[in-house]
Short mmCIF file of C-alpha atoms in Angstrom, two decimals:
data_model
loop_
_atom_site.label_atom_id
_atom_site.label_comp_id
_atom_site.label_asym_id
_atom_site.label_seq_id
_atom_site.Cartn_x
_atom_site.Cartn_y
_atom_site.Cartn_z
CA UNK A 1 57.14 -35.43 -30.01
CA UNK A 2 60.67 -35.19 -28.16
CA UNK A 3 61.53 -37.38 -25.37
CA UNK A 4 65.00 -38.53 -23.85
CA UNK A 5 66.58 -41.68 -22.86
CA UNK A 6 68.31 -41.39 -19.23
CA UNK A 7 71.68 -43.51 -18.99
CA UNK A 8 70.66 -45.31 -15.96
CA UNK A 9 74.31 -46.98 -15.56
CA UNK A 10 77.79 -46.63 -15.97
CA UNK A 11 80.18 -43.57 -16.07
CA UNK A 12 77.44 -41.52 -17.96
CA UNK A 13 75.24 -42.14 -15.55
CA UNK A 14 72.14 -39.44 -15.43
CA UNK A 15 72.92 -38.29 -19.03
CA UNK A 16 69.68 -37.38 -20.61
CA UNK A 17 70.05 -38.15 -24.50
CA UNK A 18 67.26 -36.15 -26.42
CA UNK A 19 65.50 -38.01 -29.24
CA UNK A 20 63.38 -35.96 -31.73
CA UNK A 21 63.77 -38.53 -35.10
CA UNK A 22 60.89 -40.87 -35.57
CA UNK A 23 63.36 -43.93 -36.01
CA UNK A 24 66.14 -44.18 -33.68
CA UNK A 25 68.34 -47.39 -33.96
CA UNK A 26 70.72 -48.80 -31.06
CA UNK A 27 73.12 -51.34 -32.18
CA UNK A 28 76.71 -51.89 -33.19
CA UNK A 29 76.43 -50.98 -36.91
CA UNK A 30 77.48 -47.67 -37.96
CA UNK A 31 74.05 -46.50 -39.13
CA UNK A 32 72.49 -46.71 -35.44
CA UNK A 33 72.64 -43.24 -33.86
CA UNK A 34 73.37 -44.97 -30.62
CA UNK A 35 76.15 -47.50 -31.07
CA UNK A 36 77.85 -49.71 -28.58
CA UNK A 37 80.45 -52.63 -29.92
CA UNK A 38 79.57 -54.76 -26.59
CA UNK A 39 79.48 -58.45 -27.10
CA UNK A 40 75.71 -58.94 -26.20
CA UNK A 41 74.30 -56.03 -28.36
CA UNK A 42 73.28 -56.93 -31.55
CA UNK A 43 74.11 -55.32 -35.14
CA UNK A 44 70.86 -53.18 -35.04
CA UNK A 45 69.65 -54.59 -32.03
CA UNK A 46 66.60 -52.33 -31.52
CA UNK A 47 64.53 -48.90 -32.60
CA UNK A 48 62.79 -46.36 -30.83
CA UNK A 49 59.68 -45.33 -33.31
CA UNK A 50 58.19 -41.94 -32.68
CA UNK A 51 54.41 -42.77 -33.74
CA UNK A 52 51.21 -40.53 -33.51
CA UNK A 53 52.51 -38.71 -30.27
CA UNK A 54 53.53 -42.03 -28.69
CA UNK A 55 56.49 -43.94 -28.53
CA UNK A 56 57.39 -47.24 -29.31
CA UNK A 57 60.12 -49.86 -28.89
CA UNK A 58 60.94 -52.53 -31.49
CA UNK A 59 63.10 -55.67 -31.12
CA UNK A 60 64.82 -56.00 -34.72
CA UNK A 61 65.43 -59.80 -33.98
CA UNK A 62 69.42 -59.81 -33.52
CA UNK A 63 71.16 -62.29 -31.47
CA UNK A 64 70.76 -59.97 -28.17
CA UNK A 65 67.59 -59.79 -26.21
CA UNK A 66 65.96 -56.40 -25.47
CA UNK A 67 64.33 -56.02 -21.76
CA UNK A 68 61.69 -53.69 -20.88
CA UNK A 69 61.09 -53.27 -17.03
CA UNK A 70 63.17 -56.65 -16.71
CA UNK A 71 60.45 -58.65 -19.38
CA UNK A 72 62.20 -59.93 -22.08
CA UNK A 73 61.04 -59.03 -25.39
CA UNK A 74 60.03 -61.26 -28.20
CA UNK A 75 62.27 -61.42 -31.28
CA UNK A 76 60.93 -58.84 -33.88
CA UNK A 77 57.92 -57.59 -31.30
CA UNK A 78 57.20 -54.04 -30.90
CA UNK A 79 55.63 -52.59 -27.69
CA UNK A 80 54.72 -48.98 -26.55
CA UNK A 81 56.47 -47.39 -23.91
CA UNK A 82 55.19 -45.25 -20.96
CA UNK A 83 57.37 -42.60 -18.82
CA UNK A 84 59.83 -44.14 -16.66
CA UNK A 85 59.64 -47.23 -18.11
CA UNK A 86 63.29 -49.01 -18.01
CA UNK A 87 65.27 -50.19 -21.08
CA UNK A 88 67.92 -52.95 -20.96
CA UNK A 89 70.15 -53.59 -24.21
CA UNK A 90 73.28 -55.71 -23.21
CA UNK A 91 75.33 -53.90 -20.90
CA UNK A 92 72.84 -50.32 -21.74
CA UNK A 93 70.65 -49.44 -19.26
CA UNK A 94 68.12 -46.61 -19.71
CA UNK A 95 65.08 -44.98 -18.33
CA UNK A 96 62.80 -43.27 -21.05
CA UNK A 97 60.91 -40.15 -19.66
CA UNK A 98 59.21 -37.32 -21.64
CA UNK A 99 59.35 -33.44 -21.13
CA UNK A 100 57.58 -30.72 -23.28
CA UNK A 101 59.30 -27.40 -21.82
CA UNK A 102 62.76 -26.79 -22.89
CA UNK A 103 65.33 -26.18 -20.02
CA UNK A 104 68.77 -25.07 -19.72
CA UNK A 105 71.67 -27.79 -20.08
CA UNK A 106 72.17 -27.56 -16.26
CA UNK A 107 68.29 -27.96 -15.50
CA UNK A 108 68.15 -30.58 -18.06
CA UNK A 109 70.89 -32.45 -16.28
CA UNK A 110 69.18 -32.09 -12.85
CA UNK A 111 65.81 -32.96 -14.08
CA UNK A 112 67.15 -36.35 -15.58
CA UNK A 113 69.08 -37.08 -12.44
CA UNK A 114 65.63 -36.64 -10.24
CA UNK A 115 63.51 -38.99 -13.04
CA UNK A 116 66.50 -41.41 -12.39
CA UNK A 117 66.41 -41.33 -8.80
CA UNK A 118 62.48 -41.42 -8.86
CA UNK A 119 62.82 -44.71 -11.26
CA UNK A 120 65.32 -46.85 -8.90
CA UNK A 121 63.68 -45.89 -5.53
CA UNK A 122 62.74 -49.09 -3.96
CA UNK A 123 60.03 -46.74 -1.66
CA UNK A 124 57.32 -45.95 -3.94
CA UNK A 125 53.75 -45.95 -2.77
CA UNK A 126 50.99 -47.76 -4.01
CA UNK A 127 48.63 -45.69 -6.33
CA UNK A 128 45.42 -46.56 -4.40
CA UNK A 129 47.41 -45.61 -1.19
CA UNK A 130 48.74 -42.50 -2.41
CA UNK A 131 44.99 -41.41 -3.62
CA UNK A 132 43.40 -42.42 0.10
CA UNK A 133 46.13 -40.27 1.47
CA UNK A 134 45.45 -37.63 -0.70
CA UNK A 135 41.62 -37.83 -0.44
CA UNK A 136 41.81 -38.09 3.44
CA UNK A 137 43.77 -34.84 3.74
CA UNK A 138 42.85 -32.80 6.75
CA UNK A 139 41.35 -29.13 5.73
CA UNK A 140 41.23 -27.99 9.18
CA UNK A 141 44.33 -26.77 9.99
CA UNK A 142 45.30 -23.24 12.06
CA UNK A 143 47.99 -22.99 9.05
CA UNK A 144 46.60 -21.54 5.79
CA UNK A 145 48.84 -22.96 3.80
CA UNK A 146 48.80 -26.45 4.66
CA UNK A 147 44.69 -26.33 4.81
CA UNK A 148 45.37 -25.01 1.15
CA UNK A 149 47.64 -27.99 0.52
CA UNK A 150 45.32 -30.17 1.56
CA UNK A 151 42.54 -28.98 -0.27
CA UNK A 152 44.83 -29.19 -3.81
CA UNK A 153 45.28 -33.06 -2.41
CA UNK A 154 41.53 -33.84 -2.13
CA UNK A 155 41.16 -32.24 -5.90
CA UNK A 156 43.74 -34.30 -6.93
CA UNK A 157 42.83 -37.45 -5.58
CA UNK A 158 39.51 -36.63 -7.83
CA UNK A 159 41.38 -35.68 -11.05
CA UNK A 160 43.56 -39.17 -10.55
CA UNK A 161 47.15 -39.90 -10.86
CA UNK A 162 48.60 -41.04 -14.38
CA UNK A 163 49.67 -44.74 -14.51
CA UNK A 164 50.80 -45.47 -17.98
CA UNK A 165 47.95 -45.74 -20.23
CA UNK A 166 45.64 -45.26 -16.89
CA UNK A 167 44.04 -42.16 -15.09
CA UNK A 168 43.24 -43.80 -11.79
CA UNK A 169 41.25 -41.78 -9.49
CA UNK A 170 39.33 -41.49 -6.06
CA UNK A 171 35.70 -40.64 -6.05
CA UNK A 172 34.45 -41.58 -2.38
CA UNK A 173 34.75 -45.54 -2.29
CA UNK A 174 35.06 -45.50 -5.64
CA UNK A 175 38.50 -46.13 -7.59
CA UNK A 176 37.61 -44.78 -11.37
CA UNK A 177 39.61 -46.24 -13.95
CA UNK A 178 39.85 -44.00 -17.25
CA UNK A 179 41.65 -45.57 -20.30
CA UNK A 180 43.59 -42.82 -22.16
CA UNK A 181 44.21 -44.78 -25.34
CA UNK A 182 41.61 -43.78 -28.17
CA UNK A 183 42.15 -47.21 -29.54
CA UNK A 184 42.38 -50.49 -27.90
CA UNK A 185 42.98 -52.78 -30.67
CA UNK A 186 46.80 -53.71 -30.95
CA UNK A 187 47.52 -56.81 -29.00
CA UNK A 188 51.08 -55.16 -27.56
CA UNK A 189 48.89 -51.87 -26.19
CA UNK A 190 46.33 -54.33 -24.77
CA UNK A 191 49.10 -56.28 -23.05
CA UNK A 192 50.36 -53.70 -21.38
CA UNK A 193 46.82 -51.99 -20.19
CA UNK A 194 46.15 -55.69 -18.80
CA UNK A 195 49.31 -55.23 -16.69
CA UNK A 196 48.78 -52.10 -15.79
CA UNK A 197 45.27 -52.76 -14.62
CA UNK A 198 46.54 -55.83 -12.86
CA UNK A 199 49.24 -53.99 -10.95
CA UNK A 200 47.17 -51.04 -9.76
CA UNK A 201 44.18 -52.74 -8.78
CA UNK A 202 45.58 -55.18 -6.14
CA UNK A 203 44.05 -53.94 -3.13
CA UNK A 204 40.81 -56.19 -1.48
CA UNK A 205 37.04 -55.05 -1.58
CA UNK A 206 37.42 -52.12 -4.43
CA UNK A 207 34.23 -50.79 -6.15
CA UNK A 208 36.23 -50.63 -10.00
CA UNK A 209 34.63 -47.97 -12.26
CA UNK A 210 36.12 -48.28 -15.72
CA UNK A 211 35.78 -44.97 -17.60
CA UNK A 212 35.72 -45.64 -21.28
CA UNK A 213 35.44 -41.65 -22.28
CA UNK A 214 38.13 -41.51 -24.47
CA UNK A 215 37.81 -44.83 -26.50
CA UNK A 216 37.08 -44.39 -30.30
CA UNK A 217 37.68 -48.18 -31.19
CA UNK A 218 38.02 -51.35 -29.58
CA UNK A 219 38.43 -54.70 -30.47
CA UNK A 220 36.82 -58.13 -28.97
CA UNK A 221 40.05 -58.87 -27.72
CA UNK A 222 39.85 -55.74 -25.55
CA UNK A 223 36.26 -56.41 -24.39
CA UNK A 224 37.54 -60.05 -23.54
CA UNK A 225 40.40 -58.08 -21.47
CA UNK A 226 37.92 -56.40 -19.41
CA UNK A 227 35.62 -59.54 -18.74
CA UNK A 228 39.02 -61.37 -17.50
CA UNK A 229 39.16 -58.43 -15.44
CA UNK A 230 36.03 -58.68 -13.55
CA UNK A 231 36.63 -62.40 -13.31
CA UNK A 232 40.11 -61.52 -11.42
CA UNK A 233 38.56 -59.20 -9.01
CA UNK A 234 35.75 -61.24 -7.52
CA UNK A 235 37.77 -63.39 -5.43
CA UNK A 236 39.31 -60.24 -3.62
CA UNK A 237 35.88 -58.80 -3.10
CA UNK A 238 35.92 -56.19 -5.54
CA UNK A 239 33.22 -55.45 -7.96
CA UNK A 240 33.62 -53.67 -11.56
CA UNK A 241 31.22 -51.18 -13.46
CA UNK A 242 31.42 -49.59 -16.85
CA UNK A 243 30.73 -46.02 -17.85
CA UNK A 244 30.92 -43.81 -20.84
CA UNK A 245 30.93 -46.76 -23.20
CA UNK A 246 29.99 -45.67 -26.94
CA UNK A 247 26.87 -47.39 -28.21
CA UNK A 248 28.64 -49.47 -30.64
CA UNK A 249 30.39 -51.34 -28.65
CA UNK A 250 27.70 -52.16 -25.86
CA UNK A 251 26.59 -55.63 -27.31
CA UNK A 252 30.13 -56.69 -27.75
CA UNK A 253 30.98 -55.95 -24.24
CA UNK A 254 27.78 -57.22 -22.53
CA UNK A 255 28.03 -60.54 -24.70
CA UNK A 256 31.53 -61.08 -23.04
CA UNK A 257 30.88 -59.35 -19.42
CA UNK A 258 27.49 -60.46 -19.01
CA UNK A 259 24.52 -58.54 -17.40
CA UNK A 260 26.05 -58.93 -13.62
CA UNK A 261 28.28 -56.07 -14.82
CA UNK A 262 26.42 -52.44 -14.82
CA UNK A 263 26.86 -50.07 -17.66
CA UNK A 264 26.07 -46.51 -16.90
CA UNK A 265 25.67 -43.76 -19.70
CA UNK A 266 27.61 -41.16 -17.21
CA UNK A 267 29.81 -41.23 -14.48
CA UNK A 268 27.92 -39.30 -12.10
CA UNK A 269 25.36 -42.08 -12.21
CA UNK A 270 27.73 -44.49 -11.70
CA UNK A 271 28.87 -42.90 -8.80
CA UNK A 272 25.64 -42.80 -7.20
CA UNK A 273 24.31 -46.12 -7.87
CA UNK A 274 24.63 -48.80 -5.67
CA UNK A 275 26.81 -52.26 -7.40
#
């Protein structure tokens, strides 16, 4: 799988660096594919790992610190990366992005600069506000193009917006959160999913439906994470329900979530129910 590091700072700002290898080392060592002799960059500072169509970053335990979205990684830790994540290694700063379709060099550079502008923008609309605006788009318009665009906005609100490992959608007054990961096992993955859930569900009085359609394996740590989420939502007036959970996980989830959190066989039943 091909991905890009987009230089976010310095004289090469906006330069897209394509990465197609399974292991990409960054540091001052001559063996590293991306080298810097800056004092705060370790000999083998960190590695980008392409594994099972996912990208991870591993701190190599050097003297320098690796930062992801402003958060310092523990030494020798491995974290998954998402599109738009910001990486800081000494004076080096990058934004990670993915692109499947090939572009000419000029188009690629324009795409990289656009991605960089979006990553650095301070006027980002919250995902739930974006979904509400899309869902409430007016379809009664004298302009056929505007009416068509409004219909597409409504459809996109139902399909949802991808935020990291989540697909967040709006169906009536229900906020559906589908977990994109197949395996909810690794602590590093769970930590980031937990952060994404808390970052994207901050609005009060939500009806949150967690959709487990894609999840095939789940640890007790993952079930505990959702139990903690339900408790975190309550003071804000929000409620939580679950749908499309595999039968082998039901006992574990019920034990941790309790009977107060409804579990539905399918999404439609959850949307129509009162909870």
